[in-house]
JSON list of C-alpha atoms in Angstrom, two decimals:
[
{"chain": "W", "resi": 736, "resn": "ASP", "atom": "CA", "xyz": [-22.14, -1.29, -13.58]},
{"chain": "W", "resi": 737, "resn": "THR", "atom": "CA", "xyz": [-19.36, -2.80, -11.69]},
{"chain": "W", "resi": 738, "resn": "ALA", "atom": "CA", "xyz": [-16.98, -4.06, -14.53]},
{"chain": "W", "resi": 739, "resn": "VAL", "atom": "CA", "xyz": [-15.57, -7.11, -12.19]},
{"chain": "W", "resi": 740, "resn": "SER", "atom": "CA", "xyz": [-17.27, -7.88, -8.78]},
{"chain": "W", "resi": 741, "resn": "GLN", "atom": "CA", "xyz": [-16.57, -10.03, -6.06]},
{"chain": "W", "resi": 742, "resn": "THR", "atom": "CA", "xyz": [-18.15, -11.35, -3.16]},
{"chain": "W", "resi": 743, "resn": "PRO", "atom": "CA", "xyz": [-17.81, -11.17, -0.13]},
{"chain": "W", "resi": 744, "resn": "LYS", "atom": "CA", "xyz": [-15.53, -8.51, 0.37]},
{"chain": "W", "resi": 745, "resn": "TYR", "atom": "CA", "xyz": [-14.45, -9.51, 4.00]},
{"chain": "W", "resi": 746, "resn": "LEU", "atom": "CA", "xyz": [-14.27, -13.09, 4.90]},
{"chain": "W", "resi": 747, "resn": "VAL", "atom": "CA", "xyz": [-13.12, -14.10, 8.73]},
{"chain": "W", "resi": 748, "resn": "THR", "atom": "CA", "xyz": [-13.13, -17.73, 9.33]},
{"chain": "W", "resi": 749, "resn": "GLN", "atom": "CA", "xyz": [-11.81, -20.38, 11.46]},
{"chain": "W", "resi": 750, "resn": "MET", "atom": "CA", "xyz": [-9.10, -22.50, 10.80]},
{"chain": "W", "resi": 751, "resn": "GLY", "atom": "CA", "xyz": [-10.14, -25.92, 9.20]},
{"chain": "W", "resi": 752, "resn": "ASN", "atom": "CA", "xyz": [-13.28, -24.09, 7.40]},
{"chain": "W", "resi": 753, "resn": "ASP", "atom": "CA", "xyz": [-14.19, -24.48, 4.19]},
{"chain": "W", "resi": 754, "resn": "LYS", "atom": "CA", "xyz": [-15.16, -21.17, 2.36]},
{"chain": "W", "resi": 755, "resn": "SER", "atom": "CA", "xyz": [-16.01, -19.84, -0.90]},
{"chain": "W", "resi": 756, "resn": "ILE", "atom": "CA", "xyz": [-15.36, -16.71, -2.95]},
{"chain": "W", "resi": 757, "resn": "LYS", "atom": "CA", "xyz": [-17.53, -15.68, -5.86]},
{"chain": "W", "resi": 758, "resn": "CYS", "atom": "CA", "xyz": [-16.35, -13.36, -9.14]},
{"chain": "W", "resi": 759, "resn": "GLU", "atom": "CA", "xyz": [-18.38, -12.06, -11.68]},
{"chain": "W", "resi": 760, "resn": "GLN", "atom": "CA", "xyz": [-17.69, -9.85, -14.98]},
{"chain": "W", "resi": 761, "resn": "ASN", "atom": "CA", "xyz": [-19.76, -8.17, -17.05]},
{"chain": "W", "resi": 762, "resn": "LEU", "atom": "CA", "xyz": [-17.14, -7.12, -19.61]},
{"chain": "W", "resi": 763, "resn": "GLY", "atom": "CA", "xyz": [-17.71, -9.86, -22.15]},
{"chain": "W", "resi": 764, "resn": "HIS", "atom": "CA", "xyz": [-14.22, -11.31, -21.61]},
{"chain": "W", "resi": 765, "resn": "ASP", "atom": "CA", "xyz": [-13.08, -14.70, -22.38]},
{"chain": "W", "resi": 766, "resn": "THR", "atom": "CA", "xyz": [-10.40, -15.14, -19.79]},
{"chain": "W", "resi": 767, "resn": "MET", "atom": "CA", "xyz": [-10.49, -15.03, -16.01]},
{"chain": "W", "resi": 768, "resn": "TYR", "atom": "CA", "xyz": [-8.27, -15.03, -13.48]},
{"chain": "W", "resi": 769, "resn": "TRP", "atom": "CA", "xyz": [-7.59, -15.61, -9.41]},
{"chain": "W", "resi": 770, "resn": "TYR", "atom": "CA", "xyz": [-4.54, -13.72, -7.67]},
{"chain": "W", "resi": 771, "resn": "LYS", "atom": "CA", "xyz": [-3.46, -13.89, -4.21]},
{"chain": "W", "resi": 772, "resn": "GLN", "atom": "CA", "xyz": [-1.80, -10.95, -2.53]},
{"chain": "W", "resi": 773, "resn": "ASP", "atom": "CA", "xyz": [-0.08, -11.70, 0.53]},
{"chain": "W", "resi": 774, "resn": "SER", "atom": "CA", "xyz": [1.25, -9.46, 3.21]},
{"chain": "W", "resi": 775, "resn": "LYS", "atom": "CA", "xyz": [4.30, -8.54, 1.65]},
{"chain": "W", "resi": 776, "resn": "LYS", "atom": "CA", "xyz": [2.10, -7.17, -1.44]},
{"chain": "W", "resi": 777, "resn": "PHE", "atom": "CA", "xyz": [3.31, -9.64, -3.84]},
{"chain": "W", "resi": 778, "resn": "LEU", "atom": "CA", "xyz": [0.40, -10.32, -6.25]},
{"chain": "W", "resi": 779, "resn": "LYS", "atom": "CA", "xyz": [0.58, -14.12, -7.62]},
{"chain": "W", "resi": 780, "resn": "ILE", "atom": "CA", "xyz": [-1.12, -15.76, -9.81]},
{"chain": "W", "resi": 781, "resn": "MET", "atom": "CA", "xyz": [-3.22, -18.97, -8.90]},
{"chain": "W", "resi": 782, "resn": "PHE", "atom": "CA", "xyz": [-5.61, -19.76, -11.87]},
{"chain": "W", "resi": 783, "resn": "SER", "atom": "CA", "xyz": [-6.66, -18.79, -14.97]},
{"chain": "W", "resi": 784, "resn": "TYR", "atom": "CA", "xyz": [-9.97, -20.07, -16.80]},
{"chain": "W", "resi": 785, "resn": "ASN", "atom": "CA", "xyz": [-10.42, -19.04, -20.78]},
{"chain": "W", "resi": 786, "resn": "ASN", "atom": "CA", "xyz": [-13.88, -19.49, -21.95]},
{"chain": "W", "resi": 787, "resn": "LYS", "atom": "CA", "xyz": [-14.38, -22.11, -18.77]},
{"chain": "W", "resi": 788, "resn": "GLU", "atom": "CA", "xyz": [-11.32, -24.13, -19.23]},
{"chain": "W", "resi": 789, "resn": "LEU", "atom": "CA", "xyz": [-8.28, -24.23, -17.00]},
{"chain": "W", "resi": 790, "resn": "ILE", "atom": "CA", "xyz": [-5.61, -22.60, -18.79]},
{"chain": "W", "resi": 791, "resn": "ILE", "atom": "CA", "xyz": [-2.88, -21.79, -15.96]},
{"chain": "W", "resi": 792, "resn": "ASN", "atom": "CA", "xyz": [-2.83, -23.89, -12.66]},
{"chain": "W", "resi": 793, "resn": "GLU", "atom": "CA", "xyz": [0.03, -22.35, -10.76]},
{"chain": "W", "resi": 794, "resn": "THR", "atom": "CA", "xyz": [1.63, -24.47, -7.48]},
{"chain": "W", "resi": 795, "resn": "VAL", "atom": "CA", "xyz": [-1.15, -24.02, -5.35]},
{"chain": "W", "resi": 796, "resn": "PRO", "atom": "CA", "xyz": [-2.31, -26.46, -2.85]},
{"chain": "W", "resi": 797, "resn": "ASN", "atom": "CA", "xyz": [-5.11, -28.72, -3.73]},
{"chain": "W", "resi": 798, "resn": "ARG", "atom": "CA", "xyz": [-7.35, -27.38, -1.26]},
{"chain": "W", "resi": 799, "resn": "PHE", "atom": "CA", "xyz": [-7.84, -24.36, -3.55]},
{"chain": "W", "resi": 800, "resn": "SER", "atom": "CA", "xyz": [-10.53, -25.36, -6.27]},
{"chain": "W", "resi": 801, "resn": "PRO", "atom": "CA", "xyz": [-11.37, -23.07, -8.78]},
{"chain": "W", "resi": 802, "resn": "LYS", "atom": "CA", "xyz": [-14.63, -23.56, -10.48]},
{"chain": "W", "resi": 803, "resn": "SER", "atom": "CA", "xyz": [-16.34, -21.71, -13.87]},
{"chain": "W", "resi": 804, "resn": "PRO", "atom": "CA", "xyz": [-19.81, -22.51, -14.51]},
{"chain": "W", "resi": 805, "resn": "ASP", "atom": "CA", "xyz": [-19.62, -20.19, -17.45]},
{"chain": "W", "resi": 806, "resn": "LYS", "atom": "CA", "xyz": [-17.15, -17.69, -19.03]},
{"chain": "W", "resi": 807, "resn": "ALA", "atom": "CA", "xyz": [-18.71, -14.76, -16.82]},
{"chain": "W", "resi": 808, "resn": "HIS", "atom": "CA", "xyz": [-18.02, -16.47, -13.80]},
{"chain": "W", "resi": 809, "resn": "LEU", "atom": "CA", "xyz": [-14.96, -17.85, -11.69]},
{"chain": "W", "resi": 810, "resn": "ASN", "atom": "CA", "xyz": [-15.43, -19.12, -8.08]},
{"chain": "W", "resi": 811, "resn": "LEU", "atom": "CA", "xyz": [-12.81, -20.03, -5.71]},
{"chain": "W", "resi": 812, "resn": "HIS", "atom": "CA", "xyz": [-13.39, -22.71, -2.69]},
{"chain": "W", "resi": 813, "resn": "ILE", "atom": "CA", "xyz": [-10.64, -23.58, -0.36]},
{"chain": "W", "resi": 814, "resn": "ASN", "atom": "CA", "xyz": [-10.95, -26.06, 2.07]},
{"chain": "W", "resi": 815, "resn": "SER", "atom": "CA", "xyz": [-9.65, -26.99, 5.14]},
{"chain": "W", "resi": 816, "resn": "LEU", "atom": "CA", "xyz": [-8.21, -23.21, 5.39]},
{"chain": "W", "resi": 817, "resn": "GLU", "atom": "CA", "xyz": [-4.93, -22.46, 7.42]},
{"chain": "W", "resi": 818, "resn": "LEU", "atom": "CA", "xyz": [-3.61, -19.34, 8.69]},
{"chain": "W", "resi": 819, "resn": "GLY", "atom": "CA", "xyz": [-1.17, -18.94, 5.63]},
{"chain": "W", "resi": 820, "resn": "ASP", "atom": "CA", "xyz": [-4.14, -18.68, 3.57]},
{"chain": "W", "resi": 821, "resn": "SER", "atom": "CA", "xyz": [-4.87, -15.04, 5.02]},
{"chain": "W", "resi": 822, "resn": "ALA", "atom": "CA", "xyz": [-4.45, -12.59, 2.34]},
{"chain": "W", "resi": 823, "resn": "VAL", "atom": "CA", "xyz": [-6.69, -10.58, -0.38]},
{"chain": "W", "resi": 824, "resn": "TYR", "atom": "CA", "xyz": [-7.68, -12.51, -3.13]},
{"chain": "W", "resi": 825, "resn": "PHE", "atom": "CA", "xyz": [-8.33, -10.58, -6.25]},
{"chain": "W", "resi": 826, "resn": "CYS", "atom": "CA", "xyz": [-10.32, -11.70, -9.57]},
{"chain": "W", "resi": 827, "resn": "ALA", "atom": "CA", "xyz": [-9.52, -10.10, -12.74]},
{"chain": "W", "resi": 828, "resn": "SER", "atom": "CA", "xyz": [-10.49, -10.55, -16.48]},
{"chain": "W", "resi": 829, "resn": "SER", "atom": "CA", "xyz": [-8.81, -10.10, -19.91]},
{"chain": "W", "resi": 830, "resn": "GLN", "atom": "CA", "xyz": [-10.44, -9.80, -23.21]},
{"chain": "W", "resi": 831, "resn": "ARG", "atom": "CA", "xyz": [-8.89, -13.02, -24.51]},
{"chain": "W", "resi": 832, "resn": "GLN", "atom": "CA", "xyz": [-6.40, -15.73, -22.99]},
{"chain": "W", "resi": 833, "resn": "ALA", "atom": "CA", "xyz": [-3.28, -13.63, -24.70]},
{"chain": "W", "resi": 834, "resn": "THR", "atom": "CA", "xyz": [-4.36, -10.18, -23.83]},
{"chain": "W", "resi": 835, "resn": "TYR", "atom": "CA", "xyz": [-2.17, -8.56, -20.88]},
{"chain": "W", "resi": 836, "resn": "GLU", "atom": "CA", "xyz": [-4.54, -5.92, -19.86]},
{"chain": "W", "resi": 837, "resn": "GLN", "atom": "CA", "xyz": [-6.28, -7.39, -16.98]},
{"chain": "W", "resi": 838, "resn": "TYR", "atom": "CA", "xyz": [-9.21, -5.74, -15.20]},
{"chain": "W", "resi": 839, "resn": "PHE", "atom": "CA", "xyz": [-9.28, -6.88, -11.43]},
{"chain": "W", "resi": 840, "resn": "GLY", "atom": "CA", "xyz": [-12.18, -6.88, -8.88]},
{"chain": "W", "resi": 841, "resn": "PRO", "atom": "CA", "xyz": [-12.22, -5.17, -5.63]},
{"chain": "W", "resi": 842, "resn": "GLY", "atom": "CA", "xyz": [-10.51, -8.03, -3.65]},
{"chain": "W", "resi": 843, "resn": "THR", "atom": "CA", "xyz": [-12.01, -10.24, -1.10]},
{"chain": "W", "resi": 844, "resn": "ARG", "atom": "CA", "xyz": [-9.91, -9.73, 2.30]},
{"chain": "W", "resi": 845, "resn": "LEU", "atom": "CA", "xyz": [-9.65, -13.33, 3.76]},
{"chain": "W", "resi": 846, "resn": "THR", "atom": "CA", "xyz": [-8.45, -13.64, 7.46]},
{"chain": "W", "resi": 847, "resn": "VAL", "atom": "CA", "xyz": [-8.22, -17.12, 9.00]},
{"chain": "W", "resi": 848, "resn": "THR", "atom": "CA", "xyz": [-8.10, -17.17, 12.96]},
{"chain": "N", "resi": 183, "resn": "ARG", "atom": "CA", "xyz": [16.73, -13.49, -7.50]},
{"chain": "N", "resi": 184, "resn": "LYS", "atom": "CA", "xyz": [12.87, -12.26, -7.89]},
{"chain": "N", "resi": 185, "resn": "GLU", "atom": "CA", "xyz": [11.36, -12.26, -11.31]},
{"chain": "N", "resi": 186, "resn": "VAL", "atom": "CA", "xyz": [10.37, -8.78, -11.07]},
{"chain": "N", "resi": 187, "resn": "GLU", "atom": "CA", "xyz": [12.44, -6.21, -8.73]},
{"chain": "N", "resi": 188, "resn": "GLN", "atom": "CA", "xyz": [11.38, -2.51, -7.57]},
{"chain": "N", "resi": 189, "resn": "ASP", "atom": "CA", "xyz": [12.51, -0.24, -4.87]},
{"chain": "N", "resi": 190, "resn": "PRO", "atom": "CA", "xyz": [9.55, -0.36, -2.51]},
{"chain": "N", "resi": 191, "resn": "GLY", "atom": "CA", "xyz": [10.17, 3.25, -1.64]},
{"chain": "N", "resi": 192, "resn": "PRO", "atom": "CA", "xyz": [8.46, 5.32, -0.08]},
{"chain": "N", "resi": 193, "resn": "PHE", "atom": "CA", "xyz": [9.30, 8.14, -2.47]},
{"chain": "N", "resi": 194, "resn": "ASN", "atom": "CA", "xyz": [8.14, 11.25, -0.96]},
{"chain": "N", "resi": 195, "resn": "VAL", "atom": "CA", "xyz": [7.67, 13.97, -3.52]},
{"chain": "N", "resi": 196, "resn": "PRO", "atom": "CA", "xyz": [6.47, 17.37, -3.27]},
{"chain": "N", "resi": 197, "resn": "GLU", "atom": "CA", "xyz": [3.39, 18.39, -5.14]},
{"chain": "N", "resi": 198, "resn": "GLY", "atom": "CA", "xyz": [4.41, 19.72, -8.40]},
{"chain": "N", "resi": 199, "resn": "ALA", "atom": "CA", "xyz": [7.60, 17.91, -8.45]},
{"chain": "N", "resi": 200, "resn": "THR", "atom": "CA", "xyz": [8.99, 15.04, -10.83]},
{"chain": "N", "resi": 201, "resn": "VAL", "atom": "CA", "xyz": [9.57, 11.55, -9.63]},
{"chain": "N", "resi": 202, "resn": "ALA", "atom": "CA", "xyz": [10.95, 8.56, -11.53]},
{"chain": "N", "resi": 203, "resn": "PHE", "atom": "CA", "xyz": [11.41, 4.89, -10.50]},
{"chain": "N", "resi": 204, "resn": "ASN", "atom": "CA", "xyz": [12.49, 2.08, -12.29]},
{"chain": "N", "resi": 205, "resn": "CYS", "atom": "CA", "xyz": [11.89, -1.72, -11.92]},
{"chain": "N", "resi": 206, "resn": "THR", "atom": "CA", "xyz": [14.17, -4.58, -13.26]},
{"chain": "N", "resi": 207, "resn": "TYR", "atom": "CA", "xyz": [13.04, -7.57, -14.82]},
{"chain": "N", "resi": 208, "resn": "SER", "atom": "CA", "xyz": [14.93, -11.18, -14.95]},
{"chain": "N", "resi": 209, "resn": "ASN", "atom": "CA", "xyz": [13.29, -13.04, -17.98]},
{"chain": "N", "resi": 210, "resn": "SER", "atom": "CA", "xyz": [15.11, -11.63, -20.95]},
{"chain": "N", "resi": 211, "resn": "ALA", "atom": "CA", "xyz": [12.18, -13.53, -23.13]},
{"chain": "N", "resi": 212, "resn": "SER", "atom": "CA", "xyz": [9.35, -10.78, -21.73]},
{"chain": "N", "resi": 213, "resn": "GLN", "atom": "CA", "xyz": [7.77, -9.16, -24.28]},
{"chain": "N", "resi": 214, "resn": "SER", "atom": "CA", "xyz": [5.01, -6.80, -22.47]},
{"chain": "N", "resi": 215, "resn": "PHE", "atom": "CA", "xyz": [5.43, -4.65, -19.85]},
{"chain": "N", "resi": 216, "resn": "PHE", "atom": "CA", "xyz": [3.10, -2.65, -17.94]},
{"chain": "N", "resi": 217, "resn": "TRP", "atom": "CA", "xyz": [2.75, -0.07, -15.12]},
{"chain": "N", "resi": 218, "resn": "TYR", "atom": "CA", "xyz": [-0.32, -0.55, -12.94]},
{"chain": "N", "resi": 219, "resn": "ARG", "atom": "CA", "xyz": [-1.35, 1.42, -9.78]},
{"chain": "N", "resi": 220, "resn": "GLN", "atom": "CA", "xyz": [-2.80, 0.37, -6.67]},
{"chain": "N", "resi": 221, "resn": "ASP", "atom": "CA", "xyz": [-4.39, 2.49, -4.05]},
{"chain": "N", "resi": 222, "resn": "CYS", "atom": "CA", "xyz": [-4.00, 1.45, -0.43]},
{"chain": "N", "resi": 223, "resn": "ARG", "atom": "CA", "xyz": [-6.72, -1.36, -0.03]},
{"chain": "N", "resi": 224, "resn": "LYS", "atom": "CA", "xyz": [-7.81, -1.26, -3.49]},
{"chain": "N", "resi": 225, "resn": "GLU", "atom": "CA", "xyz": [-7.38, -3.13, -6.76]},
{"chain": "N", "resi": 226, "resn": "PRO", "atom": "CA", "xyz": [-4.73, -2.55, -9.16]},
{"chain": "N", "resi": 227, "resn": "LYS", "atom": "CA", "xyz": [-5.63, -0.51, -12.02]},
{"chain": "N", "resi": 228, "resn": "LEU", "atom": "CA", "xyz": [-4.09, -0.53, -15.40]},
{"chain": "N", "resi": 229, "resn": "LEU", "atom": "CA", "xyz": [-2.08, 2.57, -15.60]},
{"chain": "N", "resi": 230, "resn": "MET", "atom": "CA", "xyz": [-0.17, 2.41, -18.93]},
{"chain": "N", "resi": 231, "resn": "SER", "atom": "CA", "xyz": [1.57, -0.26, -21.23]},
{"chain": "N", "resi": 232, "resn": "VAL", "atom": "CA", "xyz": [5.09, 0.00, -22.08]},
{"chain": "N", "resi": 233, "resn": "TYR", "atom": "CA", "xyz": [6.41, 0.26, -25.49]},
{"chain": "N", "resi": 234, "resn": "SER", "atom": "CA", "xyz": [10.01, -0.39, -26.91]},
{"chain": "N", "resi": 235, "resn": "SER", "atom": "CA", "xyz": [9.83, 3.23, -27.91]},
{"chain": "N", "resi": 236, "resn": "GLY", "atom": "CA", "xyz": [8.79, 4.72, -25.09]},
{"chain": "N", "resi": 237, "resn": "ASN", "atom": "CA", "xyz": [5.51, 6.32, -24.37]},
{"chain": "N", "resi": 238, "resn": "GLU", "atom": "CA", "xyz": [3.78, 9.09, -22.58]},
{"chain": "N", "resi": 239, "resn": "ASP", "atom": "CA", "xyz": [0.33, 9.71, -21.26]},
{"chain": "N", "resi": 240, "resn": "GLY", "atom": "CA", "xyz": [-0.42, 13.05, -19.83]},
{"chain": "N", "resi": 241, "resn": "ARG", "atom": "CA", "xyz": [2.07, 13.43, -16.96]},
{"chain": "N", "resi": 242, "resn": "PHE", "atom": "CA", "xyz": [3.39, 9.77, -17.18]},
{"chain": "N", "resi": 243, "resn": "THR", "atom": "CA", "xyz": [6.07, 8.65, -19.23]},
{"chain": "N", "resi": 244, "resn": "ALA", "atom": "CA", "xyz": [7.29, 5.10, -19.48]},
{"chain": "N", "resi": 245, "resn": "GLN", "atom": "CA", "xyz": [10.88, 3.91, -21.04]},
{"chain": "N", "resi": 246, "resn": "LEU", "atom": "CA", "xyz": [12.09, 0.41, -21.69]},
{"chain": "N", "resi": 247, "resn": "ASN", "atom": "CA", "xyz": [15.46, -0.56, -21.63]},
{"chain": "N", "resi": 248, "resn": "ARG", "atom": "CA", "xyz": [15.55, -4.09, -23.24]},
{"chain": "N", "resi": 249, "resn": "ALA", "atom": "CA", "xyz": [19.68, -4.51, -22.78]},
{"chain": "N", "resi": 250, "resn": "SER", "atom": "CA", "xyz": [19.59, -3.53, -19.00]},
{"chain": "N", "resi": 251, "resn": "GLN", "atom": "CA", "xyz": [16.18, -4.97, -18.69]},
{"chain": "N", "resi": 252, "resn": "TYR", "atom": "CA", "xyz": [14.50, -2.44, -17.04]},
{"chain": "N", "resi": 253, "resn": "ILE", "atom": "CA", "xyz": [11.55, 0.04, -17.38]},
{"chain": "N", "resi": 254, "resn": "SER", "atom": "CA", "xyz": [11.01, 3.21, -15.73]},
{"chain": "N", "resi": 255, "resn": "LEU", "atom": "CA", "xyz": [8.11, 5.48, -14.94]},
{"chain": "N", "resi": 256, "resn": "LEU", "atom": "CA", "xyz": [8.67, 9.23, -14.30]},
{"chain": "N", "resi": 257, "resn": "ILE", "atom": "CA", "xyz": [5.72, 11.46, -13.24]},
{"chain": "N", "resi": 258, "resn": "ARG", "atom": "CA", "xyz": [5.97, 15.21, -13.79]},
{"chain": "N", "resi": 259, "resn": "ASP", "atom": "CA", "xyz": [3.85, 17.79, -11.73]},
{"chain": "N", "resi": 260, "resn": "SER", "atom": "CA", "xyz": [2.87, 15.36, -9.44]},
{"chain": "N", "resi": 261, "resn": "LYS", "atom": "CA", "xyz": [-0.55, 15.81, -7.62]},
{"chain": "N", "resi": 262, "resn": "LEU", "atom": "CA", "xyz": [-1.83, 14.60, -4.25]},
{"chain": "N", "resi": 263, "resn": "SER", "atom": "CA", "xyz": [-3.86, 11.94, -6.23]},
{"chain": "N", "resi": 264, "resn": "ASP", "atom": "CA", "xyz": [-0.83, 10.39, -7.63]},
{"chain": "N", "resi": 265, "resn": "SER", "atom": "CA", "xyz": [-0.25, 9.13, -3.91]},
{"chain": "N", "resi": 266, "resn": "ALA", "atom": "CA", "xyz": [-0.44, 5.18, -4.56]},
{"chain": "N", "resi": 267, "resn": "THR", "atom": "CA", "xyz": [1.98, 2.18, -5.13]},
{"chain": "N", "resi": 268, "resn": "TYR", "atom": "CA", "xyz": [2.94, 1.79, -8.41]},
{"chain": "N", "resi": 269, "resn": "LEU", "atom": "CA", "xyz": [3.41, -1.93, -9.68]},
{"chain": "N", "resi": 270, "resn": "CYS", "atom": "CA", "xyz": [5.79, -2.66, -12.26]},
{"chain": "N", "resi": 271, "resn": "VAL", "atom": "CA", "xyz": [4.21, -5.90, -14.70]},
{"chain": "N", "resi": 272, "resn": "VAL", "atom": "CA", "xyz": [5.87, -8.23, -17.03]},
{"chain": "N", "resi": 273, "resn": "ASN", "atom": "CA", "xyz": [4.12, -10.92, -18.93]},
{"chain": "N", "resi": 274, "resn": "ALA", "atom": "CA", "xyz": [5.57, -14.16, -18.00]},
{"chain": "N", "resi": 275, "resn": "GLY", "atom": "CA", "xyz": [5.40, -16.51, -20.95]},
{"chain": "N", "resi": 276, "resn": "SER", "atom": "CA", "xyz": [1.90, -16.88, -22.80]},
{"chain": "N", "resi": 277, "resn": "TRP", "atom": "CA", "xyz": [-1.57, -17.40, -21.72]},
{"chain": "N", "resi": 278, "resn": "GLY", "atom": "CA", "xyz": [-1.87, -13.86, -20.40]},
{"chain": "N", "resi": 279, "resn": "LYS", "atom": "CA", "xyz": [0.29, -14.77, -17.18]},
{"chain": "N", "resi": 280, "resn": "LEU", "atom": "CA", "xyz": [1.76, -11.74, -15.67]},
{"chain": "N", "resi": 281, "resn": "GLN", "atom": "CA", "xyz": [4.67, -11.50, -13.26]},
{"chain": "N", "resi": 282, "resn": "PHE", "atom": "CA", "xyz": [3.94, -8.45, -10.45]},
{"chain": "N", "resi": 283, "resn": "GLY", "atom": "CA", "xyz": [6.51, -6.97, -8.60]},
{"chain": "N", "resi": 284, "resn": "ALA", "atom": "CA", "xyz": [5.83, -5.66, -5.27]},
{"chain": "N", "resi": 285, "resn": "GLY", "atom": "CA", "xyz": [5.46, -1.99, -5.99]},
{"chain": "N", "resi": 286, "resn": "THR", "atom": "CA", "xyz": [7.00, 1.34, -5.43]},
{"chain": "N", "resi": 287, "resn": "GLN", "atom": "CA", "xyz": [5.02, 3.49, -3.11]},
{"chain": "N", "resi": 288, "resn": "VAL", "atom": "CA", "xyz": [5.06, 7.43, -4.05]},
{"chain": "N", "resi": 289, "resn": "VAL", "atom": "CA", "xyz": [3.59, 9.93, -1.56]},
{"chain": "N", "resi": 290, "resn": "VAL", "atom": "CA", "xyz": [2.86, 13.19, -2.91]},
{"chain": "N", "resi": 291, "resn": "THR", "atom": "CA", "xyz": [2.96, 16.08, -0.01]},
{"chain": "N", "resi": 292, "resn": "PRO", "atom": "CA", "xyz": [1.36, 19.60, -0.22]}
]
């Protein structure tokens, strides 16, 4: 009965490839997020969707494209992967868009070689 | 200046002792404050919200000082299971946008 799940957990790929990470929440929350945690451990928000609508889009290269087919799912597609994309990507959800209590998925550790 | 700054530690704490640490934030308009906990190679989890009057949750006490723009976390009677990185989190405007500090590592030793 995992609340926020992500697949895959680990992803090792070569530069230039395209990859996707999937996220699902079964909490009935309206809002979902993608965060990136780099080697310095800073967690930075990338995107947020509320009821399938994009509401936060931080300064992220346009190689990153989120997609929300429904409010329980938020996927992240990355084109032309670069070495600097190596990080842990966390999906999170919250009950509503102005609710700051967020529940995180287990993370996807992406390594670009 | 970083939006949210924390002493990275590590704070090495004997089991049973008390440890306290702060975090400072730069946005004076911030209204919501939290402490999250992150175990090694795991996801962050909400530990507690921080209220203006200060609040306690078991062995954990959080304080907010708006004038000096810092929040603090105190852990009493430390347990081995308290070993983790504690992330200071501040809201950065509306829409649920949170600003995370890089974390303070706490290591509780037997």
